[in-house]
Short mmCIF file of C-alpha atoms in Angstrom, two decimals:
data_model
loop_
_atom_site.label_atom_id
_atom_site.label_comp_id
_atom_site.label_asym_id
_atom_site.label_seq_id
_atom_site.Cartn_x
_atom_site.Cartn_y
_atom_site.Cartn_z
CA MET A 4 0.00 0.00 0.00
CA ALA A 5 1.18 3.52 -0.80
CA LEU A 6 0.27 4.83 2.58
CA GLY A 7 2.52 3.20 5.02
CA GLN A 8 0.67 2.09 8.12
CA ARG A 9 2.60 1.32 11.19
CA LYS A 10 0.95 -0.02 14.27
CA ARG A 11 1.87 1.64 17.50
CA ARG A 12 2.09 -0.32 20.66
CA GLY A 13 -1.10 1.25 21.98
CA GLY A 14 -3.04 0.12 18.90
CA ASP A 15 -3.20 3.58 17.12
CA LEU A 16 -2.30 3.84 13.45
CA ASP A 17 0.73 6.03 12.63
CA VAL A 18 0.07 7.09 9.00
CA GLU A 19 3.05 8.12 6.87
CA ILE A 20 2.33 9.69 3.49
CA ASP A 21 4.54 8.45 0.69
CA MET A 22 6.01 11.66 -0.71
CA VAL A 23 8.12 10.06 -3.42
CA PRO A 24 5.52 10.32 -6.28
CA ILE A 25 4.86 13.97 -5.40
CA MET A 26 8.59 14.63 -5.38
CA ASN A 27 8.87 12.97 -8.78
CA MET A 28 6.10 15.16 -10.15
CA PHE A 29 7.76 18.31 -8.79
CA LEU A 30 11.08 17.32 -10.24
CA VAL A 31 9.46 17.12 -13.67
CA LEU A 32 7.37 20.30 -13.24
CA ILE A 33 10.20 22.58 -12.09
CA PRO A 34 12.53 22.10 -15.11
CA PHE A 35 9.52 22.38 -17.43
CA LEU A 36 8.36 25.68 -15.90
CA LEU A 37 11.90 27.03 -15.76
CA ALA A 38 12.45 26.25 -19.43
CA SER A 39 9.15 27.73 -20.57
CA SER A 40 9.20 30.90 -18.48
CA SER A 41 10.85 34.02 -19.80
CA PHE A 42 12.93 36.21 -17.55
CA LEU A 43 12.97 39.13 -19.97
CA ASN A 44 10.50 41.58 -18.57
CA LEU A 45 8.99 43.41 -21.50
CA LYS A 46 7.33 46.79 -21.14
CA ALA A 47 5.95 49.21 -23.69
CA ILE A 48 6.03 52.93 -24.42
CA ASN A 49 2.75 54.24 -25.78
CA THR A 50 3.24 56.79 -28.50
CA SER A 51 1.82 57.94 -31.80
CA ILE A 52 2.58 59.95 -34.87
CA PRO A 53 0.92 63.35 -35.32
CA VAL A 54 -2.32 62.97 -37.29
CA ALA A 55 -3.94 65.81 -39.18
CA ALA A 56 -7.45 66.58 -37.99
CA GLU A 57 -10.13 66.09 -40.66
CA THR A 58 -12.14 69.14 -39.66
CA SER A 59 -11.18 72.10 -37.56
CA ALA A 60 -13.19 72.12 -34.36
CA PRO A 61 -14.98 75.38 -33.55
CA ALA A 62 -13.38 77.30 -30.72
CA GLU A 63 -15.24 76.89 -27.45
CA PRO A 64 -16.44 80.13 -25.86
CA GLU A 65 -14.32 81.00 -22.84
CA LYS A 66 -16.05 80.98 -19.52
CA LYS A 67 -15.89 84.39 -17.95
CA ASP A 68 -15.59 83.18 -14.38
CA LYS A 69 -12.63 80.86 -15.09
CA LYS A 70 -9.18 81.83 -16.25
CA PRO A 71 -8.31 79.73 -19.31
CA GLU A 72 -5.88 76.92 -18.55
CA ILE A 73 -2.81 77.48 -20.68
CA LYS A 74 -1.25 74.41 -22.25
CA ILE A 75 2.28 74.44 -23.61
CA THR A 76 3.43 71.88 -26.14
CA ALA A 77 7.16 71.28 -25.82
CA THR A 78 9.00 70.42 -29.02
CA VAL A 79 12.21 68.52 -28.33
CA LYS A 80 14.55 68.44 -31.33
CA LEU A 81 17.12 65.69 -30.98
CA GLU A 82 20.17 66.64 -33.03
CA PRO A 83 23.49 64.79 -33.26
CA ASN A 84 25.31 67.35 -31.07
CA ARG A 85 22.58 68.89 -28.95
CA ILE A 86 18.95 68.87 -27.89
CA ARG A 87 16.85 71.95 -28.59
CA LEU A 88 13.70 72.62 -26.62
CA GLN A 89 11.05 74.95 -27.99
CA ALA A 90 7.81 75.88 -26.30
CA THR A 91 4.74 76.39 -28.47
CA SER A 92 1.29 77.61 -27.58
CA GLU A 93 -1.43 79.66 -29.23
CA GLU A 94 -2.32 81.27 -25.94
CA LEU A 95 1.01 82.96 -25.18
CA PRO A 96 2.96 85.71 -26.98
CA GLU A 97 6.21 84.88 -28.77
CA ASN A 98 8.48 86.60 -26.23
CA LYS A 99 7.00 84.59 -23.33
CA LEU A 100 7.50 81.36 -25.25
CA LYS A 101 11.10 82.30 -26.10
CA GLU A 102 11.89 82.53 -22.38
CA MET A 103 11.14 78.82 -22.01
CA ASP A 104 13.34 77.71 -24.91
CA ALA A 105 16.48 75.81 -23.97
CA GLN A 106 19.45 74.07 -25.47
CA VAL A 107 21.17 71.00 -24.04
CA ASN A 108 24.64 70.12 -25.24
CA LYS A 109 26.57 66.88 -24.96
CA ASP A 110 29.06 66.36 -22.14
CA ALA A 111 32.78 65.59 -22.52
CA LYS A 112 31.98 61.89 -23.01
CA GLY A 113 29.66 62.71 -25.91
CA LYS A 114 26.44 61.97 -24.05
CA TYR A 115 23.41 64.21 -23.79
CA VAL A 116 23.01 65.90 -20.41
CA TYR A 117 19.48 64.69 -19.75
CA ARG A 118 19.37 66.41 -16.37
CA ASP A 119 19.43 69.83 -18.09
CA LEU A 120 16.60 68.77 -20.41
CA ALA A 121 14.55 67.52 -17.46
CA GLN A 122 15.08 70.79 -15.61
CA ALA A 123 13.94 72.83 -18.62
CA LEU A 124 10.84 70.64 -19.00
CA ALA A 125 10.14 70.80 -15.26
CA LYS A 126 10.25 74.61 -15.45
CA ILE A 127 7.53 74.60 -18.14
CA GLN A 128 5.49 72.10 -16.14
CA GLN A 129 5.77 74.23 -13.03
CA LEU A 130 4.60 77.40 -14.81
CA TYR A 131 1.84 75.69 -16.80
CA PRO A 132 0.80 72.48 -15.00
CA LYS A 133 -1.83 71.60 -17.61
CA SER A 134 0.90 71.02 -20.21
CA ASP A 135 1.12 67.34 -21.03
CA THR A 136 2.49 66.86 -24.54
CA VAL A 137 6.02 66.66 -25.89
CA ILE A 138 6.67 66.36 -29.61
CA LEU A 139 9.94 64.57 -30.13
CA VAL A 140 11.65 65.40 -33.41
CA PRO A 141 14.78 63.30 -33.87
CA SER A 142 17.27 63.85 -36.67
CA ASP A 143 17.75 61.02 -39.15
CA ALA A 144 21.02 59.81 -37.60
CA ILE A 145 19.77 59.63 -33.99
CA LEU A 146 19.79 56.10 -32.63
CA TYR A 147 16.68 54.46 -31.24
CA ASP A 148 18.38 54.01 -27.85
CA ASP A 149 18.77 57.81 -27.48
CA ILE A 150 15.15 58.33 -28.55
CA VAL A 151 13.93 55.96 -25.81
CA LYS A 152 16.13 57.68 -23.19
CA THR A 153 14.80 61.11 -24.18
CA MET A 154 11.23 59.83 -24.04
CA ASP A 155 11.86 58.48 -20.55
CA VAL A 156 13.24 61.83 -19.38
CA ALA A 157 10.32 63.72 -20.96
CA ARG A 158 7.83 61.52 -19.11
CA GLU A 159 9.50 61.36 -15.73
CA PHE A 160 12.80 62.36 -14.16
CA GLU A 161 13.96 61.26 -10.72
CA GLY A 162 10.43 60.43 -9.63
CA LYS A 163 8.94 63.71 -10.85
CA LYS A 164 6.16 63.38 -13.44
CA LEU A 165 6.66 65.70 -16.40
CA PHE A 166 4.90 65.24 -19.76
CA PRO A 167 2.91 61.99 -20.03
CA ASN A 168 2.20 62.22 -23.78
CA VAL A 169 5.23 61.88 -26.02
CA VAL A 170 4.61 62.00 -29.76
CA ILE A 171 7.28 61.14 -32.32
CA SER A 172 7.53 63.20 -35.45
CA GLY A 173 9.94 63.19 -38.35
CA GLN A 174 11.64 66.39 -39.42
CA VAL A 175 9.86 68.38 -42.11
CA GLN A 176 12.19 68.77 -45.09
CA MET B 23 35.75 4.66 15.72
CA ALA B 24 32.41 6.17 16.77
CA LEU B 25 30.70 5.48 13.40
CA GLY B 26 31.90 1.93 13.28
CA ASN B 27 30.84 1.24 16.85
CA SER B 28 27.34 2.62 16.35
CA ARG B 29 26.86 0.62 13.14
CA ALA B 30 27.96 -2.51 14.85
CA SER B 31 25.64 -1.96 17.77
CA ARG B 32 22.54 -1.33 15.53
CA PRO B 33 20.22 -4.18 14.72
CA GLN B 34 20.64 -5.24 11.06
CA SER B 35 16.96 -4.97 10.07
CA GLU B 36 16.65 -1.15 10.72
CA GLU B 37 15.75 0.93 7.60
CA ALA B 38 17.50 4.23 6.90
CA SER B 39 14.89 6.97 6.24
CA LEU B 40 15.49 10.36 4.67
CA ASN B 41 13.48 13.30 5.91
CA ILE B 42 12.28 15.02 2.73
CA THR B 43 9.76 17.40 4.32
CA SER B 44 12.00 20.49 4.05
CA MET B 45 12.84 19.62 0.45
CA MET B 46 9.12 19.27 -0.31
CA ASP B 47 8.48 22.71 1.22
CA MET B 48 11.16 24.24 -0.98
CA PHE B 49 9.85 22.53 -4.12
CA THR B 50 6.28 23.56 -3.36
CA ILE B 51 7.34 27.21 -3.05
CA ILE B 52 9.33 27.06 -6.32
CA VAL B 53 6.46 25.40 -8.22
CA PHE B 54 3.92 27.96 -7.03
CA PHE B 55 6.26 30.87 -7.78
CA LEU B 56 6.88 29.58 -11.31
CA LEU B 57 3.21 28.84 -11.91
CA PHE B 58 2.16 32.36 -10.87
CA SER B 59 4.89 34.09 -12.86
CA TYR B 60 3.85 31.96 -15.84
CA ALA B 61 0.18 32.91 -15.42
CA GLU B 62 0.99 36.64 -15.33
CA LYS B 63 2.31 36.55 -18.88
CA PRO B 64 -0.19 34.65 -20.99
CA ASP B 65 1.03 36.26 -24.21
CA GLU B 66 4.58 35.08 -24.20
CA PHE B 67 6.21 35.13 -27.60
CA GLU B 68 9.66 34.80 -28.99
CA VAL B 69 11.56 38.03 -29.58
CA ASP B 70 13.70 38.02 -32.71
CA LYS B 71 17.31 37.21 -31.77
CA ASN B 72 18.63 39.97 -34.07
CA VAL B 73 16.74 42.63 -32.13
CA ASP B 74 18.54 44.13 -29.14
CA LEU B 75 15.88 46.07 -27.26
CA PRO B 76 16.74 49.21 -25.28
CA ALA B 77 15.99 49.52 -21.56
CA SER B 78 13.40 52.00 -20.36
CA SER B 79 11.77 53.24 -17.18
CA SER B 80 8.32 52.74 -18.73
CA VAL B 81 5.87 50.86 -16.55
CA PHE B 82 3.18 50.19 -19.15
CA SER B 83 2.39 46.66 -20.22
CA TYR B 84 2.25 45.72 -23.85
CA GLU B 85 -0.97 44.69 -25.49
CA ASN B 86 -1.45 41.75 -27.76
CA SER B 87 -1.34 43.40 -31.16
CA VAL B 88 0.42 43.25 -34.51
CA LYS B 89 4.12 42.75 -33.86
CA LEU B 90 6.72 44.34 -36.11
CA PHE B 91 10.38 43.40 -35.63
CA LEU B 92 12.99 45.82 -36.97
CA SER B 93 16.56 44.60 -36.94
CA GLU B 94 19.64 45.70 -38.87
CA LYS B 95 19.07 42.84 -41.31
CA GLN B 96 15.34 42.57 -41.91
CA VAL B 97 11.79 43.66 -41.15
CA LYS B 98 9.48 40.98 -39.82
CA LEU B 99 5.74 41.26 -39.43
CA GLU B 100 4.67 38.60 -36.92
CA ASP B 101 6.53 35.55 -38.30
CA ASP B 102 6.86 36.71 -41.92
CA ILE B 103 9.88 38.49 -43.31
CA VAL B 104 8.41 41.41 -45.26
CA ALA B 105 11.58 43.25 -46.26
CA GLN B 106 15.35 43.10 -46.10
CA MET B 107 17.54 45.94 -44.85
CA GLN B 108 20.56 47.24 -46.69
CA ASN B 109 22.74 50.02 -45.26
CA GLY B 110 19.90 51.20 -43.02
CA ARG B 111 17.40 51.32 -45.88
CA VAL B 112 14.40 49.09 -46.37
CA VAL B 113 14.78 47.23 -49.66
CA GLY B 114 11.66 47.55 -51.82
CA LEU B 115 10.21 50.51 -49.95
CA ASP B 116 9.76 53.48 -52.24
CA SER B 117 9.32 56.61 -50.13
CA LYS B 118 7.26 58.23 -52.91
CA ASN B 119 4.96 55.27 -53.30
CA PRO B 120 4.90 53.28 -50.03
CA GLN B 121 1.50 51.78 -50.86
CA SER B 122 3.18 49.40 -53.29
CA SER B 123 5.49 47.88 -50.67
CA ALA B 124 4.97 44.40 -49.21
CA LEU B 125 5.04 45.91 -45.72
CA TYR B 126 2.11 48.24 -46.45
CA LEU B 127 0.07 45.50 -48.10
CA LYS B 128 0.64 43.07 -45.21
CA LEU B 129 -0.20 45.70 -42.60
CA LYS B 130 -3.35 46.64 -44.48
CA GLU B 131 -4.30 42.96 -44.61
CA HIS B 132 -3.81 42.67 -40.84
CA LYS B 133 -5.86 45.79 -40.21
CA GLU B 134 -8.76 44.52 -42.32
CA LYS B 135 -8.64 41.17 -40.53
CA GLN B 136 -8.68 42.90 -37.13
CA LEU B 137 -11.59 45.12 -38.15
CA ALA B 138 -13.58 42.11 -39.36
CA GLN B 139 -12.91 40.26 -36.11
CA ALA B 140 -13.85 43.32 -34.03
CA LYS B 141 -17.10 43.68 -36.00
CA GLU B 142 -17.95 40.04 -35.46
CA LYS B 143 -17.20 40.33 -31.75
CA ALA B 144 -19.29 43.48 -31.43
CA LEU B 145 -22.23 41.73 -33.09
CA LYS B 146 -21.93 38.77 -30.74
CA THR B 147 -21.42 40.65 -27.48
CA GLY B 148 -23.30 43.88 -28.21
CA GLU B 149 -20.31 45.92 -27.06
CA PRO B 150 -19.08 48.92 -29.08
CA GLU B 151 -16.81 48.00 -31.97
CA LYS B 152 -13.08 48.43 -31.36
CA THR B 153 -11.36 50.49 -34.02
CA ASP B 154 -8.14 51.73 -32.40
CA PHE B 155 -5.60 49.06 -33.19
CA HIS B 156 -1.91 49.58 -32.86
CA VAL B 157 1.42 48.05 -33.82
CA LEU B 158 3.91 46.79 -31.26
CA PHE B 159 7.38 47.75 -32.53
CA PHE B 160 10.44 45.74 -31.58
CA CYS B 161 13.30 47.94 -32.79
CA ASP B 162 16.98 47.29 -32.40
CA ARG B 163 18.59 49.92 -30.15
CA GLY B 164 21.25 50.66 -32.78
CA LEU B 165 18.81 51.55 -35.56
CA PRO B 166 18.86 55.15 -36.79
CA PHE B 167 15.64 57.16 -36.70
CA LYS B 168 15.64 57.44 -40.49
CA THR B 169 14.99 53.71 -40.83
CA MET B 170 12.42 53.67 -38.07
CA ASN B 171 10.64 56.70 -39.44
CA SER B 172 10.16 55.20 -42.89
CA ILE B 173 8.45 52.17 -41.33
CA ILE B 174 6.42 54.21 -38.84
CA LYS B 175 5.10 56.29 -41.74
CA VAL B 176 4.03 53.17 -43.65
CA ALA B 177 2.30 51.83 -40.52
CA GLY B 178 0.48 55.15 -40.11
CA MET B 179 -0.67 55.06 -43.74
CA ALA B 180 -1.87 51.49 -43.33
CA GLY B 181 -4.15 52.57 -40.47
CA TYR B 182 -1.93 52.28 -37.41
CA PRO B 183 -1.16 55.85 -36.21
CA ASN B 184 -0.85 54.70 -32.60
CA PHE B 185 1.89 52.32 -31.64
CA GLN B 186 3.77 50.86 -28.75
CA LEU B 187 7.55 50.57 -28.56
CA ALA B 188 8.66 47.37 -26.85
CA VAL B 189 11.44 47.93 -24.33
CA LEU B 190 13.11 46.01 -21.53
CA GLU B 191 12.27 46.92 -17.98
CA GLN B 192 15.09 48.88 -16.35
#
């Protein structure tokens, strides 16, 4: 019998479960699960390309009691030697927008100084908290790895949320 | 010797038993851990070996959608090779007439299939029809934007303006 029964002196049954078949099953299951499971943890970045609107929506009348919420769209131009940040908005004059523009150069090792870019984006976010979109315009030679890093910085830097929507756009020639 | 003395003093009929309870505990924990981690990712698929994905701080999960693999050698749509790459350019993709490329035609085919399936599902369940489908891009980290952009444009023209970029968790 699989279940070993041993009689005690007092007449009680001391039942011992035979663990060997369960052990055998586990020994088969563990290598199978290890082989079939993937340890590469894949994630995704949601993005899109700019799409032209089919019809222009009529402008909504502004409510008199509420100050309009100004939204800034940050355009980040990724160039081989620098990153240029331009602020665009229909609700602000050109000189105000110019104040938010920034340029980030590469360091001595030839890497972009992402901290400077994050600080420039954080400044825009602080002034206009409703801003949520960054248009990323990489040059043709920019590598995908640098694009992903810039997107990461534009979304969040050192735990601080910046611009959740990052759109990729090619340069207009 | 102590060992020899004890063996000699034991009765010959005694069976040696191995306590496997702690081993069983360990195995049970491993099996459950593996089973749960397996169940979390029902959509496991094989990533093209030629594609070296970049790492990102993104926390979003990917959705089961059309998968496009871009490596330095070729462009693969799901399991089919749709184009070869040569010096960072997609062979057979005319930038002036992308509608004639195999990539565009295959993507269009996928889109039509997805729309038909969504329509069928909407009719069966009564839920609103899904129309926003996207492509899941697996791009090699060393690819220049020029190459990526040409393919992204074709995907947009074929009806996929929204897409997800597959990355490795940092």
